[in-house]
Amino acid sequence: MGYPEMRPRRLRTTPAMRRLVAETEVPPRSLVLPIFVLEGAAEPVPIPSMPGVVQHTLDSLRKAAVEAAEAGVGGLMLFAVPRDKDAVGSGATDPDGILNVAIREVAAEVGDATVVMADLCLDEFTDHGHCGVLTPDGRVDNDATLVRYGDMAVAQAEAGVRVVGPSGMMDGQIGAIRAALDQAGHTDVSAMAYSAKYASAFFGPFREAVQSSLEGDRNTYQQDPANATESMREVALDLAEGADMVLVKPALGYLDVLRRVRDAVDVPVAAYNVSGEYSMVEAAAAQGWIDRDRAILEVLTSIRRAGADIVLTYWAVEAARRLR
């Protein structure tokens, strides 16, 4: 028999050799930790569908922020669960609302050791659970919502946020937010546009984490999972309106979209490793069906390999410690 002239296995012979020729890395600085704070909580509240993740008190939030910064995590994405909700999400723009208080507390605690980011959307704050205000007949009013988003962006900037993450998928949201921030003198606050956010079943555990009031769905504003070219249009619109970064959400089911976006743009590209993706791995590992540690790194590496400069993941701190 003949023997192969080319032997790719030579580059896989030892751990040191594999490290030497590895094409993709997951540096801690590329990871962003999504983190929840619950208004009025006396102690952290575990989220049953997301093992290991909690709704924080303000005290535990500050401690978790410091731990993340010390681990080398690149950023924190803050989400808040308010005590009271109403039709227009008043708590989102209240300087004393839980999200703006959390921004101030975390910004004061970590300074510039990591990047303080915040979700910019109304869904956690509305009693109907939609990402915008509603018309009298119950439809999401795109343009009225843009006004609320602009006010919310300014409130977050005044609280000390460095990056806003508008996730509502309203048409024109980046332009409205950029204009509001600039007019208020917050020209240094960046916008991470959730440009390609799909109407995904993998958001399920997140809805529990933020105690969502949503009945129905968000199919009229989040993208159809069947579409990919549509994402490129959304990305182009957001960049034209002044987005500093763009994001694909979810990550694992949309790695093809992530690659297309990375190849098309010259700004940082983020991907959100969402709650359902996290919980699937945790559930399978709890049953002993997969090697949890290897699976986590494989998931994060796949997202980076597909083109993400930044990965939002609930494993951020754990992974950063291991990777360091």
Short mmCIF file of C-alpha atoms in Angstrom, two decimals:
data_model
loop_
_atom_site.label_atom_id
_atom_site.label_comp_id
_atom_site.label_asym_id
_atom_site.label_seq_id
_atom_site.Cartn_x
_atom_site.Cartn_y
_atom_site.Cartn_z
CA MET A 1 0.00 0.00 0.00
CA GLY A 2 1.06 3.58 -0.48
CA TYR A 3 1.65 5.95 2.41
CA PRO A 4 0.41 9.54 2.60
CA GLU A 5 2.85 12.25 1.64
CA MET A 6 0.88 14.88 3.52
CA ARG A 7 0.25 14.31 7.22
CA PRO A 8 -1.84 17.05 8.84
CA ARG A 9 -1.82 15.04 12.07
CA ARG A 10 1.77 16.19 12.67
CA LEU A 11 0.30 19.50 13.84
CA ARG A 12 -1.95 17.75 16.39
CA THR A 13 0.60 15.59 18.15
CA THR A 14 0.84 17.38 21.52
CA PRO A 15 -1.10 20.01 23.47
CA ALA A 16 1.78 22.43 22.93
CA MET A 17 1.69 21.86 19.18
CA ARG A 18 -2.07 22.33 19.05
CA ARG A 19 -1.76 25.59 21.00
CA LEU A 20 0.97 26.78 18.65
CA VAL A 21 -1.14 26.39 15.51
CA ALA A 22 -4.57 27.25 16.93
CA GLU A 23 -6.39 29.60 14.57
CA THR A 24 -8.97 30.96 17.02
CA GLU A 25 -8.63 32.27 20.57
CA VAL A 26 -11.18 33.35 23.17
CA PRO A 27 -9.42 36.08 25.14
CA PRO A 28 -11.19 37.18 28.36
CA ARG A 29 -11.33 40.75 27.04
CA SER A 30 -13.68 39.57 24.27
CA LEU A 31 -16.32 38.35 26.74
CA VAL A 32 -19.24 40.38 28.08
CA LEU A 33 -21.31 39.23 31.06
CA PRO A 34 -25.08 39.83 30.89
CA ILE A 35 -26.22 40.44 34.46
CA PHE A 36 -29.62 40.95 36.11
CA VAL A 37 -30.61 43.12 39.06
CA LEU A 38 -33.98 42.77 40.83
CA GLU A 39 -35.47 45.85 42.44
CA GLY A 40 -36.14 45.38 46.13
CA ALA A 41 -34.42 42.00 46.41
CA ALA A 42 -33.02 41.24 49.86
CA GLU A 43 -30.76 38.48 48.56
CA PRO A 44 -29.84 37.07 45.14
CA VAL A 45 -32.68 35.08 43.58
CA PRO A 46 -31.74 31.98 41.54
CA ILE A 47 -33.29 31.71 38.07
CA PRO A 48 -34.59 28.11 37.82
CA SER A 49 -34.27 27.83 34.03
CA MET A 50 -30.71 29.22 34.07
CA PRO A 51 -28.72 27.18 36.60
CA GLY A 52 -25.97 29.25 38.19
CA VAL A 53 -27.47 32.61 37.16
CA VAL A 54 -29.28 34.89 39.62
CA GLN A 55 -31.23 38.09 39.85
CA HIS A 56 -28.90 40.25 41.92
CA THR A 57 -29.45 42.68 44.72
CA LEU A 58 -27.62 45.98 44.32
CA ASP A 59 -25.02 44.78 46.82
CA SER A 60 -24.41 41.46 45.10
CA LEU A 61 -24.43 43.23 41.71
CA ARG A 62 -21.53 45.43 42.78
CA LYS A 63 -19.61 42.40 44.03
CA ALA A 64 -20.28 40.47 40.83
CA ALA A 65 -19.12 43.44 38.77
CA VAL A 66 -15.84 43.58 40.67
CA GLU A 67 -15.32 39.83 40.26
CA ALA A 68 -15.91 40.12 36.51
CA ALA A 69 -13.47 43.00 36.18
CA GLU A 70 -10.84 41.12 38.17
CA ALA A 71 -11.30 38.09 35.91
CA GLY A 72 -10.52 40.28 32.90
CA VAL A 73 -14.01 40.25 31.41
CA GLY A 74 -14.34 42.94 28.75
CA GLY A 75 -17.74 44.29 29.69
CA LEU A 76 -20.96 43.99 31.68
CA MET A 77 -24.41 44.20 30.06
CA LEU A 78 -26.94 45.27 32.69
CA PHE A 79 -30.59 44.23 32.72
CA ALA A 80 -33.05 45.29 35.42
CA VAL A 81 -36.27 43.85 36.80
CA PRO A 82 -38.41 46.70 38.19
CA ARG A 83 -40.96 46.39 40.94
CA ASP A 84 -43.59 48.36 39.02
CA LYS A 85 -44.44 48.44 35.31
CA ASP A 86 -46.76 50.57 33.19
CA ALA A 87 -47.84 50.97 29.58
CA VAL A 88 -44.97 53.25 28.55
CA GLY A 89 -42.18 51.77 30.68
CA SER A 90 -41.76 54.87 32.85
CA GLY A 91 -39.14 53.16 35.01
CA ALA A 92 -36.74 53.01 32.07
CA THR A 93 -36.27 56.78 32.04
CA ASP A 94 -36.63 57.47 35.75
CA PRO A 95 -33.21 58.53 37.12
CA ASP A 96 -34.13 56.60 40.27
CA GLY A 97 -35.37 53.58 38.34
CA ILE A 98 -33.62 50.33 39.10
CA LEU A 99 -31.64 50.12 35.83
CA ASN A 100 -30.27 53.65 36.07
CA VAL A 101 -29.44 53.16 39.74
CA ALA A 102 -27.65 49.92 38.85
CA ILE A 103 -25.64 51.70 36.15
CA ARG A 104 -24.52 54.35 38.62
CA GLU A 105 -23.61 51.78 41.26
CA VAL A 106 -21.62 49.58 38.89
CA ALA A 107 -19.90 52.49 37.16
CA ALA A 108 -18.81 53.85 40.53
CA GLU A 109 -17.60 50.41 41.63
CA VAL A 110 -15.53 49.35 38.61
CA GLY A 111 -14.63 52.64 36.94
CA ASP A 112 -12.80 51.91 33.69
CA ALA A 113 -11.67 48.42 34.73
CA THR A 114 -14.36 47.01 32.44
CA VAL A 115 -16.93 48.53 30.08
CA VAL A 116 -20.32 49.26 31.63
CA MET A 117 -23.11 48.54 29.14
CA ALA A 118 -26.87 48.50 29.53
CA ASP A 119 -29.80 47.04 27.66
CA LEU A 120 -31.83 49.79 26.03
CA CYS A 121 -35.32 48.41 25.59
CA LEU A 122 -38.72 48.85 27.20
CA ASP A 123 -39.81 45.23 27.50
CA GLU A 124 -38.68 44.80 31.11
CA PHE A 125 -40.52 47.99 32.08
CA THR A 126 -43.86 47.67 30.26
CA ASP A 127 -46.89 45.94 31.74
CA HIS A 128 -47.67 44.44 28.32
CA GLY A 129 -44.12 43.15 27.85
CA HIS A 130 -43.51 44.54 24.38
CA CYS A 131 -40.35 46.39 23.43
CA GLY A 132 -42.22 49.60 22.67
CA VAL A 133 -45.33 51.60 23.40
CA LEU A 134 -48.61 50.46 21.91
CA THR A 135 -51.23 52.06 19.70
CA PRO A 136 -54.84 52.05 20.96
CA ASP A 137 -55.50 48.89 18.94
CA GLY A 138 -52.51 47.07 20.50
CA ARG A 139 -49.85 47.34 17.82
CA VAL A 140 -46.29 48.38 18.65
CA ASP A 141 -45.96 52.04 17.65
CA ASN A 142 -42.52 52.26 16.04
CA ASP A 143 -42.09 56.03 15.95
CA ALA A 144 -43.56 56.76 19.38
CA THR A 145 -41.18 54.14 20.73
CA LEU A 146 -38.20 55.95 19.21
CA VAL A 147 -38.94 58.95 21.40
CA ARG A 148 -38.89 56.74 24.49
CA TYR A 149 -35.63 55.13 23.36
CA GLY A 150 -33.98 58.51 22.96
CA ASP A 151 -35.02 59.52 26.47
CA MET A 152 -33.84 56.17 27.83
CA ALA A 153 -30.44 56.55 26.16
CA VAL A 154 -29.93 59.97 27.75
CA ALA A 155 -30.99 58.67 31.17
CA GLN A 156 -28.49 55.81 30.93
CA ALA A 157 -25.72 58.12 29.75
CA GLU A 158 -26.33 60.48 32.66
CA ALA A 159 -26.12 57.47 34.99
CA GLY A 160 -22.65 56.65 33.62
CA VAL A 161 -23.11 53.97 30.96
CA ARG A 162 -20.38 53.65 28.33
CA VAL A 163 -22.30 51.53 25.78
CA VAL A 164 -26.05 51.35 25.16
CA GLY A 165 -27.47 48.17 23.68
CA PRO A 166 -30.71 49.00 21.85
CA SER A 167 -32.35 45.61 21.41
CA GLY A 168 -35.93 46.45 20.41
CA MET A 169 -35.56 46.11 16.61
CA MET A 170 -37.50 49.30 15.93
CA ASP A 171 -36.86 50.90 12.53
CA GLY A 172 -34.66 53.97 12.96
CA GLN A 173 -33.74 53.25 16.57
CA ILE A 174 -30.01 53.86 16.17
CA GLY A 175 -30.53 57.20 14.47
CA ALA A 176 -32.97 58.33 17.16
CA ILE A 177 -30.67 57.25 19.98
CA ARG A 178 -27.58 58.78 18.41
CA ALA A 179 -29.36 62.08 17.87
CA ALA A 180 -30.66 62.15 21.45
CA LEU A 181 -27.25 61.33 22.93
CA ASP A 182 -25.43 63.89 20.82
CA GLN A 183 -27.95 66.63 21.48
CA ALA A 184 -27.57 66.00 25.22
CA GLY A 185 -23.78 66.22 24.97
CA HIS A 186 -23.11 62.49 25.37
CA THR A 187 -21.10 62.13 22.19
CA ASP A 188 -18.70 59.61 23.74
CA VAL A 189 -21.38 57.04 24.60
CA SER A 190 -21.27 54.16 22.11
CA ALA A 191 -24.17 52.25 20.58
CA MET A 192 -24.00 48.49 20.15
CA ALA A 193 -26.80 47.88 17.64
CA TYR A 194 -28.74 44.65 17.95
CA SER A 195 -28.90 44.67 14.16
CA ALA A 196 -29.83 41.05 13.58
CA LYS A 197 -32.09 39.92 16.41
CA TYR A 198 -34.31 37.01 15.58
CA ALA A 199 -37.72 35.98 16.95
CA SER A 200 -36.18 32.97 18.65
CA ALA A 201 -37.44 30.19 20.89
CA PHE A 202 -34.02 30.28 22.56
CA PHE A 203 -34.95 33.44 24.48
CA GLY A 204 -37.27 31.43 26.75
CA PRO A 205 -35.18 31.35 29.95
CA PHE A 206 -34.37 35.05 29.58
CA ARG A 207 -38.09 35.84 29.78
CA GLU A 208 -38.10 34.21 33.20
CA ALA A 209 -34.95 36.08 34.21
CA VAL A 210 -36.56 39.47 33.55
CA GLN A 211 -40.04 38.39 34.68
CA SER A 212 -41.47 39.30 31.30
CA SER A 213 -45.13 40.30 31.09
CA LEU A 214 -45.35 39.45 27.38
CA GLU A 215 -48.39 37.70 26.01
CA GLY A 216 -48.19 36.82 22.34
CA ASP A 217 -45.02 37.26 20.34
CA ARG A 218 -42.65 39.80 18.79
CA ASN A 219 -42.81 38.54 15.24
CA THR A 220 -43.72 41.95 13.80
CA TYR A 221 -40.42 43.48 14.83
CA GLN A 222 -37.87 40.73 15.50
CA GLN A 223 -36.54 38.92 12.42
CA ASP A 224 -37.85 35.73 10.88
CA PRO A 225 -35.37 32.87 11.56
CA ALA A 226 -35.72 31.87 7.90
CA ASN A 227 -34.03 35.06 6.68
CA ALA A 228 -30.35 35.91 6.39
CA THR A 229 -30.06 38.49 3.61
CA GLU A 230 -32.52 40.65 5.54
CA SER A 231 -29.91 40.89 8.31
CA MET A 232 -27.46 42.51 5.95
CA ARG A 233 -29.99 45.24 5.24
CA GLU A 234 -30.58 45.78 8.95
CA VAL A 235 -26.83 46.01 9.57
CA ALA A 236 -26.35 48.51 6.74
CA LEU A 237 -29.17 50.71 8.05
CA ASP A 238 -27.78 50.69 11.60
CA LEU A 239 -24.31 51.61 10.41
CA ALA A 240 -25.70 54.43 8.28
CA GLU A 241 -27.49 55.74 11.37
CA GLY A 242 -24.31 55.78 13.45
CA ALA A 243 -23.92 52.38 15.13
CA ASP A 244 -20.46 51.85 16.61
CA MET A 245 -20.81 48.07 16.85
CA VAL A 246 -23.32 45.54 15.52
CA LEU A 247 -24.65 42.38 17.14
CA VAL A 248 -26.20 39.09 16.06
CA LYS A 249 -28.62 37.37 18.45
CA PRO A 250 -28.90 34.42 19.08
CA ALA A 251 -25.44 33.12 18.24
CA LEU A 252 -25.33 29.36 17.73
CA GLY A 253 -28.27 29.00 15.35
CA TYR A 254 -27.08 32.00 13.35
CA LEU A 255 -23.34 31.45 12.88
CA ASP A 256 -23.84 31.77 9.13
CA VAL A 257 -25.37 35.21 9.62
CA LEU A 258 -22.54 36.14 11.97
CA ARG A 259 -19.94 35.21 9.33
CA ARG A 260 -21.76 37.20 6.64
CA VAL A 261 -21.88 40.25 8.89
CA ARG A 262 -18.21 39.95 9.87
CA ASP A 263 -17.17 39.74 6.23
CA ALA A 264 -19.26 42.78 5.28
CA VAL A 265 -18.44 45.42 7.90
CA ASP A 266 -15.44 47.21 9.34
CA VAL A 267 -16.76 47.79 12.86
CA PRO A 268 -16.61 45.42 15.84
CA VAL A 269 -19.11 42.56 15.60
CA ALA A 270 -20.74 41.02 18.68
CA ALA A 271 -22.84 37.91 19.16
CA TYR A 272 -25.12 37.03 22.08
CA ASN A 273 -24.84 33.46 23.35
CA VAL A 274 -28.40 33.56 24.64
CA SER A 275 -30.16 32.02 27.63
CA GLY A 276 -31.56 28.99 25.83
CA GLU A 277 -28.17 28.12 24.41
CA TYR A 278 -26.69 28.42 27.90
CA SER A 279 -29.42 26.36 29.53
CA MET A 280 -29.24 23.53 26.99
CA VAL A 281 -25.58 22.96 27.80
CA GLU A 282 -26.17 23.22 31.54
CA ALA A 283 -29.10 20.78 31.40
CA ALA A 284 -27.24 18.22 29.30
CA ALA A 285 -24.18 18.48 31.53
CA ALA A 286 -26.31 18.01 34.64
CA GLN A 287 -27.49 14.70 33.17
CA GLY A 288 -23.93 13.64 32.46
CA TRP A 289 -24.56 13.59 28.73
CA ILE A 290 -21.76 16.02 27.80
CA ASP A 291 -18.49 17.27 29.26
CA ARG A 292 -19.57 20.69 30.54
CA ASP A 293 -16.16 22.41 30.58
CA ARG A 294 -15.24 21.29 27.10
CA ALA A 295 -18.68 22.16 25.75
CA ILE A 296 -18.50 25.71 27.11
CA LEU A 297 -15.17 26.42 25.47
CA GLU A 298 -16.30 24.76 22.25
CA VAL A 299 -19.40 26.95 22.11
CA LEU A 300 -17.45 30.14 22.74
CA THR A 301 -14.73 29.17 20.27
CA SER A 302 -17.31 28.45 17.57
CA ILE A 303 -18.82 31.92 18.00
CA ARG A 304 -15.40 33.54 17.80
CA ARG A 305 -14.45 31.38 14.82
CA ALA A 306 -17.58 32.50 12.98
CA GLY A 307 -16.40 36.08 13.31
CA ALA A 308 -17.46 37.58 16.63
CA ASP A 309 -15.04 40.07 18.13
CA ILE A 310 -17.24 40.25 21.25
CA VAL A 311 -19.28 37.45 22.83
CA LEU A 312 -22.03 38.12 25.34
CA THR A 313 -22.28 35.00 27.48
CA TYR A 314 -23.44 33.97 30.94
CA TRP A 315 -20.24 31.94 31.23
CA ALA A 316 -18.07 35.05 30.85
CA VAL A 317 -16.49 35.10 34.30
CA GLU A 318 -16.00 31.33 34.57
CA ALA A 319 -14.55 31.13 31.06
CA ALA A 320 -12.30 34.17 31.60
CA ARG A 321 -10.80 32.62 34.73
CA ARG A 322 -10.11 29.35 32.95
CA LEU A 323 -8.69 31.04 29.87
CA ARG A 324 -6.32 33.18 31.90
#
